[in-house]
PDB file of C-alpha atoms in Angstrom:
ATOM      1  CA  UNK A   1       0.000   0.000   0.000  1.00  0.00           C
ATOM      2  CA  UNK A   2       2.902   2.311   1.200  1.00  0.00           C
ATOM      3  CA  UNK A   3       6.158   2.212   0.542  1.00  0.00           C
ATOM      4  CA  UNK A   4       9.518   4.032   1.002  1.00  0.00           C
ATOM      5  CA  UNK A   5      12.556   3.405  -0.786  1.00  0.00           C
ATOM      6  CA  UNK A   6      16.137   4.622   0.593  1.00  0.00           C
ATOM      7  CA  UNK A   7      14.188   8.038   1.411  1.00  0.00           C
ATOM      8  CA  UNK A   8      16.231  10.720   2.357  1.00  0.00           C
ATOM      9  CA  UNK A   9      15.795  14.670   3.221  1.00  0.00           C
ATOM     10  CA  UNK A  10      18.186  17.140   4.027  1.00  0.00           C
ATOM     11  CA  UNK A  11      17.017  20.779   4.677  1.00  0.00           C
ATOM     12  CA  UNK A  12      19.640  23.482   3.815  1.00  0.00           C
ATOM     13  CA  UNK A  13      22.859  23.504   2.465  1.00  0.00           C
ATOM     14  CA  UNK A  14      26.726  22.723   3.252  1.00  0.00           C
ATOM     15  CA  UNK A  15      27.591  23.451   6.996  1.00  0.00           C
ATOM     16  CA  UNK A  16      23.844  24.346   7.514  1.00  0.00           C
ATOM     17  CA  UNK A  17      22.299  21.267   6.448  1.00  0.00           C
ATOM     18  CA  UNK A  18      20.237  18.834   8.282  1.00  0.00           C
ATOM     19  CA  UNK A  19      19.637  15.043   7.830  1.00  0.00           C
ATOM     20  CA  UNK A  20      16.116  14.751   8.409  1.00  0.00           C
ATOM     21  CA  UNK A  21      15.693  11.472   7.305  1.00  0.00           C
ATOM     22  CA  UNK A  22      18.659   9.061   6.404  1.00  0.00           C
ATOM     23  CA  UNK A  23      18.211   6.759   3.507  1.00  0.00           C
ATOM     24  CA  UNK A  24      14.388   5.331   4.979  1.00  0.00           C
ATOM     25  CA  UNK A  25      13.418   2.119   3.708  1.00  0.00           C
ATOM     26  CA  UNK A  26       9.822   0.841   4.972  1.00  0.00           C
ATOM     27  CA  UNK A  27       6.993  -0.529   3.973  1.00  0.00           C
ATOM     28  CA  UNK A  28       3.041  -0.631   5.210  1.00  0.00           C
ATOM     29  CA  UNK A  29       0.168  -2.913   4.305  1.00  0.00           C
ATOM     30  CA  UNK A  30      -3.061  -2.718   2.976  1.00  0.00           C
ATOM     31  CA  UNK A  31      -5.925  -2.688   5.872  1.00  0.00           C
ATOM     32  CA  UNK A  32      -3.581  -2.034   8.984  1.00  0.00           C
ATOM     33  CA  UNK A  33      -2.720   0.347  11.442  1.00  0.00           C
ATOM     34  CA  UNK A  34       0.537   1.824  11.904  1.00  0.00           C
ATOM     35  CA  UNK A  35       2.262   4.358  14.296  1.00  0.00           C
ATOM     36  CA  UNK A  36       5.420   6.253  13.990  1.00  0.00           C
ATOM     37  CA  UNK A  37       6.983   6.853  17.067  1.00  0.00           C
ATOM     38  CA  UNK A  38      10.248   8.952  17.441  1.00  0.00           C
ATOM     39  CA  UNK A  39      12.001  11.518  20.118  1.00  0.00           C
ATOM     40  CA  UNK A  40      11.305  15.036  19.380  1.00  0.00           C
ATOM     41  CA  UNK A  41      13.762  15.809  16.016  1.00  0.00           C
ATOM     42  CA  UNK A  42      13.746  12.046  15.411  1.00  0.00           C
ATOM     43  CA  UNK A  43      12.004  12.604  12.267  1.00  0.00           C
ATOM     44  CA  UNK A  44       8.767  10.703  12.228  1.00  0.00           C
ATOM     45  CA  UNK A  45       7.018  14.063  11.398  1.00  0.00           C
ATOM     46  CA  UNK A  46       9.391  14.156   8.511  1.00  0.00           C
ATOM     47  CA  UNK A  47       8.943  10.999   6.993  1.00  0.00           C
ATOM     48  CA  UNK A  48       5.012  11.429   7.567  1.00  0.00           C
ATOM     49  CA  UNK A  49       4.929  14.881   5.345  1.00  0.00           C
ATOM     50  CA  UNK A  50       7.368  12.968   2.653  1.00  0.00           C
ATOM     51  CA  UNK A  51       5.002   9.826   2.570  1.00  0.00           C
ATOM     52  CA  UNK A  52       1.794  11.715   2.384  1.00  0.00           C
ATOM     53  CA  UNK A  53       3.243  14.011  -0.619  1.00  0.00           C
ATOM     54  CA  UNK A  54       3.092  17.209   1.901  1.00  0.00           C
ATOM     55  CA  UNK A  55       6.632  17.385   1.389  1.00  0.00           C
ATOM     56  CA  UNK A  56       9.594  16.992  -1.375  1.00  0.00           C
ATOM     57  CA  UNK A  57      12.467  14.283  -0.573  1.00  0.00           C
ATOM     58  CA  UNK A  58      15.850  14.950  -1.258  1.00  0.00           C
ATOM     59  CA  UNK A  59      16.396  11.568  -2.481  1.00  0.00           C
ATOM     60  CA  UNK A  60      14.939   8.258  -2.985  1.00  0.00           C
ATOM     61  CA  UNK A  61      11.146   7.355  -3.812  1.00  0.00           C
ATOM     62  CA  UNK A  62       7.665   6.960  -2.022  1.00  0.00           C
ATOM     63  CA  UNK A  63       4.978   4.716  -3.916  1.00  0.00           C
ATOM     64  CA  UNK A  64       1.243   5.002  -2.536  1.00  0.00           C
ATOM     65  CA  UNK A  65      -1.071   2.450  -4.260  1.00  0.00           C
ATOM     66  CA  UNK A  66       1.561   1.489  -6.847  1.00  0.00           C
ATOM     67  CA  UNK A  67       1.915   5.150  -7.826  1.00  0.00           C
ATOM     68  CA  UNK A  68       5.563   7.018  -7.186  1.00  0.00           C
ATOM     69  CA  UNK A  69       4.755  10.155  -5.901  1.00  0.00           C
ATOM     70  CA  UNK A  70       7.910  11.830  -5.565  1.00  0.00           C
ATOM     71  CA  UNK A  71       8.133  12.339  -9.233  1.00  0.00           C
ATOM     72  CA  UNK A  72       5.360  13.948  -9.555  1.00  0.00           C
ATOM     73  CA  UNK A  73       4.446  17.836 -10.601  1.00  0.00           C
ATOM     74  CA  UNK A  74       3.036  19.926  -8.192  1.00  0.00           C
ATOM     75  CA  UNK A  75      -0.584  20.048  -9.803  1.00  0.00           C
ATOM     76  CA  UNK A  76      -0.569  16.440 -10.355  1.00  0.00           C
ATOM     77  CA  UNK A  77       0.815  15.620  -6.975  1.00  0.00           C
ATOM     78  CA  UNK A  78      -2.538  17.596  -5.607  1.00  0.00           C
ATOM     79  CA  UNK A  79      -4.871  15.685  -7.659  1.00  0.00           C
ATOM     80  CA  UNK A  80      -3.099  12.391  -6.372  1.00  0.00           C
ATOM     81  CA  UNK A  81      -3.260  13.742  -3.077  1.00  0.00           C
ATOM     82  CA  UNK A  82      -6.869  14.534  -3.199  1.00  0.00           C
ATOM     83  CA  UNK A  83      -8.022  11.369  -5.108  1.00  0.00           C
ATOM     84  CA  UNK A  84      -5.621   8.673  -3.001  1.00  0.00           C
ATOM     85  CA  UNK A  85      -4.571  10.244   0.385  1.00  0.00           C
ATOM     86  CA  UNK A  86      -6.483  11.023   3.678  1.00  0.00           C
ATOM     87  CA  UNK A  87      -5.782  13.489   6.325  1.00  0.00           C
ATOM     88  CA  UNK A  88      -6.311  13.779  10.540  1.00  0.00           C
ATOM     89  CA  UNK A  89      -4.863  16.958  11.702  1.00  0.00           C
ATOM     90  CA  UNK A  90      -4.389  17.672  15.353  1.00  0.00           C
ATOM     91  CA  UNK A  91      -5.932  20.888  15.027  1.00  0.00           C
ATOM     92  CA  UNK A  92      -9.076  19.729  13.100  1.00  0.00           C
ATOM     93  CA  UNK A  93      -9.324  21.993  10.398  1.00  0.00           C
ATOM     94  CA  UNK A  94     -12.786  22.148   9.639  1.00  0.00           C
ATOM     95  CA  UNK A  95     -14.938  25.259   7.989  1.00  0.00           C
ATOM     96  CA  UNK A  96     -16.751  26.635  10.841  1.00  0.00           C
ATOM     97  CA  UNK A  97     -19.126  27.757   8.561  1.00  0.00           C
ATOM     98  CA  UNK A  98     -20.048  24.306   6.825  1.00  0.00           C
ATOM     99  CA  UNK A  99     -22.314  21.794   9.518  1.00  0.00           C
ATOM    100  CA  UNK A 100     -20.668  18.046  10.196  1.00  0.00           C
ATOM    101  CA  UNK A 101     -22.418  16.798   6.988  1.00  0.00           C
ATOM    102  CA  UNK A 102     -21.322  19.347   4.644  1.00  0.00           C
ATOM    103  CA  UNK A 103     -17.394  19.197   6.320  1.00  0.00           C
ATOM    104  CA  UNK A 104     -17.473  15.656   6.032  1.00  0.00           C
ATOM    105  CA  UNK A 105     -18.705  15.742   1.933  1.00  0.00           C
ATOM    106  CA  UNK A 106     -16.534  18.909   0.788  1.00  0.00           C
ATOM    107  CA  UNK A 107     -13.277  16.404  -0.263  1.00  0.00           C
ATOM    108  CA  UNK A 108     -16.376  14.847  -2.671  1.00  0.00           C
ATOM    109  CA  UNK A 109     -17.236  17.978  -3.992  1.00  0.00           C
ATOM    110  CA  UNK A 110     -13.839  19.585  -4.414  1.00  0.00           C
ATOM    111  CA  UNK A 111     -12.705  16.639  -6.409  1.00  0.00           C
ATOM    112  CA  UNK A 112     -16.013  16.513  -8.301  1.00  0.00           C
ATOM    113  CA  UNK A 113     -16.951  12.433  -7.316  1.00  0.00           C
ATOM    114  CA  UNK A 114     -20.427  11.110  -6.631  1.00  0.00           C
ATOM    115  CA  UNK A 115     -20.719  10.084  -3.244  1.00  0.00           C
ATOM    116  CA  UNK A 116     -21.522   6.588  -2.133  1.00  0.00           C
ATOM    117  CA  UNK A 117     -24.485   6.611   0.231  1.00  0.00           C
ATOM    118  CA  UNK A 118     -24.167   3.499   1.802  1.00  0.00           C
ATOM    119  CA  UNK A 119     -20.081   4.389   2.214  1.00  0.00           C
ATOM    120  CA  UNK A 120     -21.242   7.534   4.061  1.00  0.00           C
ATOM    121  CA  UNK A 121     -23.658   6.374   6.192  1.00  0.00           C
ATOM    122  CA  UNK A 122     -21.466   3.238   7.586  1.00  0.00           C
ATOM    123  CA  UNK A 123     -18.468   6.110   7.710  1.00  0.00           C
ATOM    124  CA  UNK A 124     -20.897   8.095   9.502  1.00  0.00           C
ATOM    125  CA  UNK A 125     -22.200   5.088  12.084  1.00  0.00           C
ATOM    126  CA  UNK A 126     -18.706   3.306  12.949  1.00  0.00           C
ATOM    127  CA  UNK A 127     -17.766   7.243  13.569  1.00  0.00           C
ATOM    128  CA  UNK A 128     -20.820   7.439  16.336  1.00  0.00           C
ATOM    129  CA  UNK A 129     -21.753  11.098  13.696  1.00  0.00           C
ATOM    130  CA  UNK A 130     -25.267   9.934  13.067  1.00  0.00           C
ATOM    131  CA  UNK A 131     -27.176  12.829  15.479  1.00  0.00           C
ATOM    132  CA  UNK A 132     -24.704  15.616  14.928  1.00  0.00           C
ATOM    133  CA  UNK A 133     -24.391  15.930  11.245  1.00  0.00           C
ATOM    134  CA  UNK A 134     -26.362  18.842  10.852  1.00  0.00           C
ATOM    135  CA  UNK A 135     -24.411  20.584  13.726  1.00  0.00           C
ATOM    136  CA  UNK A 136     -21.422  22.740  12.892  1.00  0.00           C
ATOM    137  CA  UNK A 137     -18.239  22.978  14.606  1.00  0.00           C
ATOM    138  CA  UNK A 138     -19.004  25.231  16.773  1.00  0.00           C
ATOM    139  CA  UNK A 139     -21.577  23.003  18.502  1.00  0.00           C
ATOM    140  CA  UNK A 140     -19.642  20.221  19.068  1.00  0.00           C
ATOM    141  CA  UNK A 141     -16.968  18.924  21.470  1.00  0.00           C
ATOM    142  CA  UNK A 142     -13.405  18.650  20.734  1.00  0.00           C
ATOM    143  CA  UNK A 143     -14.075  14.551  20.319  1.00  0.00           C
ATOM    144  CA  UNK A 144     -17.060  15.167  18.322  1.00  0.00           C
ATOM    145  CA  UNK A 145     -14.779  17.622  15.826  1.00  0.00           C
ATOM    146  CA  UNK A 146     -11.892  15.272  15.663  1.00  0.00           C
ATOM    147  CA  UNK A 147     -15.085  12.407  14.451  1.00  0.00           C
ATOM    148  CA  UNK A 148     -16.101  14.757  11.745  1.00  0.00           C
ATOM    149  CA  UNK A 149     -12.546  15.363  10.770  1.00  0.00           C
ATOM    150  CA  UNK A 150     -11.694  11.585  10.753  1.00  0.00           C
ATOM    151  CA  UNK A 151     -14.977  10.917   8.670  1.00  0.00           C
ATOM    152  CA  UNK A 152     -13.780  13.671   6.165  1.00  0.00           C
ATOM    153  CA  UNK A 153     -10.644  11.907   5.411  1.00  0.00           C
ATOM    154  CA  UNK A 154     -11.881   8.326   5.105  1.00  0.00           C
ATOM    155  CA  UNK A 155     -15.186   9.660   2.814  1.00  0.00           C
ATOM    156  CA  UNK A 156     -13.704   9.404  -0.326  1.00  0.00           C
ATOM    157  CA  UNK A 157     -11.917   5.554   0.467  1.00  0.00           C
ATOM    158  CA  UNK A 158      -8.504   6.357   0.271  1.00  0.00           C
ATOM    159  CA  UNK A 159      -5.692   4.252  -0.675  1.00  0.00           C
ATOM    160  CA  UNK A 160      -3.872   5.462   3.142  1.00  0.00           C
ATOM    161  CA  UNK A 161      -5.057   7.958   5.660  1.00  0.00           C
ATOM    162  CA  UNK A 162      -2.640   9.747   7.873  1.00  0.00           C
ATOM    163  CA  UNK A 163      -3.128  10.991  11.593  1.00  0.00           C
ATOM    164  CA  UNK A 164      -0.719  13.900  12.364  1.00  0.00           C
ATOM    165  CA  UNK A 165      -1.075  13.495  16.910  1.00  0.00           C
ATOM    166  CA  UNK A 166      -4.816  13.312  16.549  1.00  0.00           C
ATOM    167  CA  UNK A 167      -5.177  12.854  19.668  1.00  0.00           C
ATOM    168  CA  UNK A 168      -2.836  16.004  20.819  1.00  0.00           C
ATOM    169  CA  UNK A 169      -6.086  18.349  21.018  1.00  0.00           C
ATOM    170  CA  UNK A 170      -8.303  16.092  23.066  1.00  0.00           C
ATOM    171  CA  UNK A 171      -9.032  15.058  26.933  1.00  0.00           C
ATOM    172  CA  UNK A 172      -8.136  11.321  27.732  1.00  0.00           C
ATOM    173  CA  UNK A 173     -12.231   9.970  27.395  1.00  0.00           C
ATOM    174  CA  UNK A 174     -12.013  11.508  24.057  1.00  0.00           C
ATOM    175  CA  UNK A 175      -8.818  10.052  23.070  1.00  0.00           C
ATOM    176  CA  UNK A 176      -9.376   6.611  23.864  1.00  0.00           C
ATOM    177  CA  UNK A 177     -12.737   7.029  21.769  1.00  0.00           C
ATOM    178  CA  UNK A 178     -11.155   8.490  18.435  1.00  0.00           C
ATOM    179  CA  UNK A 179      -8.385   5.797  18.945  1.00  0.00           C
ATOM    180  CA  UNK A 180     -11.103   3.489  18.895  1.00  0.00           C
ATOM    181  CA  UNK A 181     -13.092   4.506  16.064  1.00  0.00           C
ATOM    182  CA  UNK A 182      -9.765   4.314  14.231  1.00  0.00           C
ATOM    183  CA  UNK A 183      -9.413   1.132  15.552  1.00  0.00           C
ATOM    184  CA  UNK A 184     -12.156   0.072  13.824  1.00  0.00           C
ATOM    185  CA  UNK A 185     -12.318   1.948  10.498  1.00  0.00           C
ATOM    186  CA  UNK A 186      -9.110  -0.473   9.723  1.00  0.00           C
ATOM    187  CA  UNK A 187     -11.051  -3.716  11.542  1.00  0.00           C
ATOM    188  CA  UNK A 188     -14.624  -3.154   9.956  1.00  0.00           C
ATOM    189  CA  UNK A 189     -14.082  -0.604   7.155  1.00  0.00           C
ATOM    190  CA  UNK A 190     -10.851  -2.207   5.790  1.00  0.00           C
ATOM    191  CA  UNK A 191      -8.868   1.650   5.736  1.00  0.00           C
ATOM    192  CA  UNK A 192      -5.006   1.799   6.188  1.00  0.00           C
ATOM    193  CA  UNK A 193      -4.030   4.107   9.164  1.00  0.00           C
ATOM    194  CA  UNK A 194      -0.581   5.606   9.117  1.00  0.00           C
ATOM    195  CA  UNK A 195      -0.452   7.572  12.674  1.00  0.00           C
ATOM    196  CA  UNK A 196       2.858   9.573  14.017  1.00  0.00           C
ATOM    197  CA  UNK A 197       1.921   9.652  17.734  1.00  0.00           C
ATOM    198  CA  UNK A 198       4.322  10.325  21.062  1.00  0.00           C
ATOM    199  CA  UNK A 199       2.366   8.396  22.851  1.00  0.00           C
ATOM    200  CA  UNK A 200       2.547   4.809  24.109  1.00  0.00           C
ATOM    201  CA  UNK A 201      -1.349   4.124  24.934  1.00  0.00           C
ATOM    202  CA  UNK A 202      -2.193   5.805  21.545  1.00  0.00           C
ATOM    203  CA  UNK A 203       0.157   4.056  20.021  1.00  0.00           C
ATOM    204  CA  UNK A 204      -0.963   0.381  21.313  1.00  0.00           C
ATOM    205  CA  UNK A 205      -4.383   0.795  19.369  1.00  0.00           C
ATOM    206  CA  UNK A 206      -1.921  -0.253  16.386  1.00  0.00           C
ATOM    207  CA  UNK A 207      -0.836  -3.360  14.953  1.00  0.00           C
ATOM    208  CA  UNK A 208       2.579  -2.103  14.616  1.00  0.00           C
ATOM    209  CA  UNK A 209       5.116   0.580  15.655  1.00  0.00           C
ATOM    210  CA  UNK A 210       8.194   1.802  13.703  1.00  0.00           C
ATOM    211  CA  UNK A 211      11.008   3.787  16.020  1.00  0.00           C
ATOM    212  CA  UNK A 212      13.122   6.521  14.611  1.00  0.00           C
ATOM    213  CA  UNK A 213      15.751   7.832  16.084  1.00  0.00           C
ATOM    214  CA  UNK A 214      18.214  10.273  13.995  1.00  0.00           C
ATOM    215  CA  UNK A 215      16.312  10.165  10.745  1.00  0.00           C
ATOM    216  CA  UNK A 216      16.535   6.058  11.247  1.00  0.00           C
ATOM    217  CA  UNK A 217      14.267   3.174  11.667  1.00  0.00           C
ATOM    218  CA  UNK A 218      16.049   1.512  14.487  1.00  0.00           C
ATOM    219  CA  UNK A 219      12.988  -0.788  15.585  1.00  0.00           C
ATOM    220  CA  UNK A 220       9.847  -1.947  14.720  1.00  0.00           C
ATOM    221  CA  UNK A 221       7.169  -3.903  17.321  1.00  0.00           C
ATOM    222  CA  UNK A 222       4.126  -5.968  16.079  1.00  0.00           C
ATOM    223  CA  UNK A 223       1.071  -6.027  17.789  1.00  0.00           C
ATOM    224  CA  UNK A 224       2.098  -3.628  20.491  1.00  0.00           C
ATOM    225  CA  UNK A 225       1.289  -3.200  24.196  1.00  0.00           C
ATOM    226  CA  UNK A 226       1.899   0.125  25.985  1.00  0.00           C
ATOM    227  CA  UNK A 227       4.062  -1.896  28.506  1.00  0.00           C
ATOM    228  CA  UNK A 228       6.162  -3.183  25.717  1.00  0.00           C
ATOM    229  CA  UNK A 229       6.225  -0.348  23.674  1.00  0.00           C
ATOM    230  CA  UNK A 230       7.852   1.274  26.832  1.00  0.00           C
ATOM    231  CA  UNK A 231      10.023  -0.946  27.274  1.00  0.00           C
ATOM    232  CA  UNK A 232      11.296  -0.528  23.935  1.00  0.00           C
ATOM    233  CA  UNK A 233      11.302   3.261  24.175  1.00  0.00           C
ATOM    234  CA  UNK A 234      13.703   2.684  27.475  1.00  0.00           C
ATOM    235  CA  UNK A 235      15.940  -0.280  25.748  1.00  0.00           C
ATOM    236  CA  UNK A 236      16.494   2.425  22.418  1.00  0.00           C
ATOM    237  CA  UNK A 237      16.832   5.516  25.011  1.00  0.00           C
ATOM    238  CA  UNK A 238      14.079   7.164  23.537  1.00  0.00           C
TER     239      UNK A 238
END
């Protein structure tokens, strides 16, 4: 579904330059759940911007769906985005203006594709939306927003969605329910969840973690547990 291929980025030049990322090579699958877990300057924000087309690589390649998208031109790199990629925000990002409904459809409308009713209204159910969708944001909780945004992003089926800290925003009730609606839009809707979180319990709603340290993968952890997701966060000094 995603993959990276000796991925590198370096911002500025000579004496001034930084190795964000250091010759990256990972993959993820189809239908699963992923987080990226790092120490602050580690680079997992990095390598999330490269992989989602957000951001330009110095070097190597990044294929989404079969497609490499760090050849692409700007304007077709857009359309890609908008036709293949989904997008959780910390902060939201939703047109106060617009209720839950009309948020949740604009992605549809922008790109000019019928919707699916029967995709929107199980979107809509696993995402606990049905009796606020003609609310706008404005009238609902920070949870409630972050539900809106995550329907937004999965509405138009994506080939991968990714979660920038989606969870940074939100109060621990409301946390542990996004993280769980997530949780199930890969179970029962069959999405692929790419997540960069700093966060252990966020992190163990995932079927797998990838560590960076330096602009490296130095680990990776299947079918994590916050305990042993800590415990590899202490062994890597992270």
């Amino acid at each position: 579904m995603l993959i990276a291929k000796d991925l590198s980025k370096t911002y500025g030049q000579g004496a001034n330059a930084v190795q964000a990322l250091d010759r990256v090579t990972i993959g993820f699958d189809t239908g699963a759940f992923a987080a990226i877990m790092g120490p602050s300057g580690s680079g997992k924000s990095t390598l999330m911007h490269c992989l989602a087309g957000l951001d330009t690589v110095t070097s190597g390649s990044v294929l989404v769906g079969g497609t490499e998208i760090s050849g692409l031109a700007d304007r077709e790199l857009t359309l890609f985005r908008r036709e293949h990629v989904g997008f959780i925000f910390q902060s939201f990002n939703l047109l106060p203006a617009l209720t839950a409904e009309q948020n949740i459809r604009l992605p549809l409308e922008l790109a000019g594709r019928r919707e699916d009713p029967r995709w929107f209204q199980e979107v809509t159910d696993v995402l606990g939306l049905g009796d606020r969708l003609r609310h706008r944001p404005g009238e609902l909780s920070g949870g409630q927003q972050q539900r809106v945004a995550c329907a937004r992003a999965l509405i138009g089926r994506p080939d991968v969605t990714f979660a920038d800290e989606p969870t940074g925003n939100l109060d621990s009730n409301s946390s542990a329910d996004l993280l769980a609606f997530l949780r199930r839009s890969v179970t029962e809707l069959g999405q692929s969840i790419v997540m960069v979180t700093h966060d252990p319990r966020s992190a163990a709603y995932t079927d797998r973690v990838v560590f960076l340290a330096d602009g490296k993968v130095v680990s990776e952890l299947e079918k994590p547990t916050t305990d042993s997701i800590l415990e590899r966060m202490r062994t890597l000094g992270t």
